[in-house]
Amino acid sequence: MVFGKASGGGMLHWLGLAFVILLVDQFTKVLIVGYYHLHDSTYVTSFFNVVRWHNYGAAFSFLNDASGWQRWFFTVLGFVASGVILWMLKSHSGQRLFSFAMACILGGAIGNVLDRLLYGYVVDFLDFHWHGMHFPAFNVADSAITVGAACLILDELLRVRRTR
């Protein structure tokens, strides 16, 4: 079974996945910061642009307009979440889908924490839109966190189904 119990290997495999996610996230952000000014945009398709956007808040720009305290709040929250995720990975590294989800969330969380420490904001650049409506810009780290959250939900649904 692909996402059942693993036969060992520990958490190093999952830390490697989190590290790859972190590297891809930071590489893409370095490119955006290096080649784009704030709000610069490149048309890619009729529904997608690459744009440089700064998010001082959290998901969907929650608390984006706060007075600055949110930078440190979300940085500390990211460190705490990363610690909890590391503990969970150590405790449950044999549960493949769960650990995959945790590794995705860990890589994404660290990527966004690094942005907050380096820039004071999170660099977003993926801009999807349809008929003049734009989904809030996001980045690779946000995508990894979303995939991880979806996999956590799937893991729980499968766990509940197995216990019936």
PDB file of N, CA and C in Angstrom, residues 45-49 126-138:
ATOM      1  N   THR A  45      -1.131  33.219 -18.841  1.00  0.00           N
ATOM      2  CA  THR A  45      -2.305  32.715 -19.547  1.00  0.00           C
ATOM      3  C   THR A  45      -3.477  33.636 -19.235  1.00  0.00           C
ATOM      4  N   SER A  46      -4.620  33.330 -19.819  1.00  0.00           N
ATOM      5  CA  SER A  46      -5.804  34.152 -19.581  1.00  0.00           C
ATOM      6  C   SER A  46      -6.310  34.059 -18.142  1.00  0.00           C
ATOM      7  N   PHE A  47      -5.787  33.101 -17.373  1.00  0.00           N
ATOM      8  CA  PHE A  47      -6.229  32.945 -15.989  1.00  0.00           C
ATOM      9  C   PHE A  47      -5.091  32.956 -14.971  1.00  0.00           C
ATOM     10  N   PHE A  48      -3.857  33.205 -15.424  1.00  0.00           N
ATOM     11  CA  PHE A  48      -2.711  33.134 -14.511  1.00  0.00           C
ATOM     12  C   PHE A  48      -1.657  34.166 -14.870  1.00  0.00           C
ATOM     13  N   ASN A  49      -1.178  34.880 -13.845  1.00  0.00           N
ATOM     14  CA  ASN A  49      -0.061  35.821 -13.960  1.00  0.00           C
ATOM     15  C   ASN A  49       0.966  35.484 -12.893  1.00  0.00           C
ATOM     16  N   LEU A 126       2.070  33.755  -7.207  1.00  0.00           N
ATOM     17  CA  LEU A 126       1.166  33.010  -8.071  1.00  0.00           C
ATOM     18  C   LEU A 126      -0.197  33.676  -8.039  1.00  0.00           C
ATOM     19  N   ASP A 127      -0.617  34.215  -9.177  1.00  0.00           N
ATOM     20  CA  ASP A 127      -1.846  35.014  -9.260  1.00  0.00           C
ATOM     21  C   ASP A 127      -2.815  34.376 -10.246  1.00  0.00           C
ATOM     22  N   PHE A 128      -3.828  33.705  -9.719  1.00  0.00           N
ATOM     23  CA  PHE A 128      -4.875  33.115 -10.549  1.00  0.00           C
ATOM     24  C   PHE A 128      -6.082  34.039 -10.561  1.00  0.00           C
ATOM     25  N   HIS A 129      -6.692  34.169 -11.714  1.00  0.00           N
ATOM     26  CA  HIS A 129      -7.837  35.086 -11.850  1.00  0.00           C
ATOM     27  C   HIS A 129      -8.806  34.556 -12.897  1.00  0.00           C
ATOM     28  N   TRP A 130     -10.042  35.049 -12.792  1.00  0.00           N
ATOM     29  CA  TRP A 130     -11.085  34.648 -13.727  1.00  0.00           C
ATOM     30  C   TRP A 130     -12.106  35.768 -13.847  1.00  0.00           C
ATOM     31  N   HIS A 131     -12.306  36.258 -15.026  1.00  0.00           N
ATOM     32  CA  HIS A 131     -13.276  37.321 -15.307  1.00  0.00           C
ATOM     33  C   HIS A 131     -13.121  38.507 -14.351  1.00  0.00           C
ATOM     34  N   GLY A 132     -11.907  38.952 -14.172  1.00  0.00           N
ATOM     35  CA  GLY A 132     -11.631  40.123 -13.349  1.00  0.00           C
ATOM     36  C   GLY A 132     -11.559  39.861 -11.856  1.00  0.00           C
ATOM     37  N   MET A 133     -11.835  38.646 -11.412  1.00  0.00           N
ATOM     38  CA  MET A 133     -11.748  38.299  -9.988  1.00  0.00           C
ATOM     39  C   MET A 133     -10.429  37.570  -9.752  1.00  0.00           C
ATOM     40  N   HIS A 134      -9.655  38.041  -8.766  1.00  0.00           N
ATOM     41  CA  HIS A 134      -8.356  37.441  -8.468  1.00  0.00           C
ATOM     42  C   HIS A 134      -8.416  36.661  -7.170  1.00  0.00           C
ATOM     43  N   PHE A 135      -7.936  35.428  -7.220  1.00  0.00           N
ATOM     44  CA  PHE A 135      -7.710  34.674  -5.996  1.00  0.00           C
ATOM     45  C   PHE A 135      -6.492  35.319  -5.336  1.00  0.00           C
ATOM     46  N   PRO A 136      -6.442  35.431  -4.019  1.00  0.00           N
ATOM     47  CA  PRO A 136      -5.257  36.036  -3.391  1.00  0.00           C
ATOM     48  C   PRO A 136      -3.969  35.346  -3.848  1.00  0.00           C
ATOM     49  N   ALA A 137      -2.958  36.140  -4.155  1.00  0.00           N
ATOM     50  CA  ALA A 137      -1.673  35.592  -4.597  1.00  0.00           C
ATOM     51  C   ALA A 137      -1.106  34.691  -3.500  1.00  0.00           C
ATOM     52  N   PHE A 138      -0.384  33.667  -3.925  1.00  0.00           N
ATOM     53  CA  PHE A 138       0.215  32.731  -2.974  1.00  0.00           C
ATOM     54  C   PHE A 138       1.550  32.269  -3.527  1.00  0.00           C
TER      55      PHE A 138
END
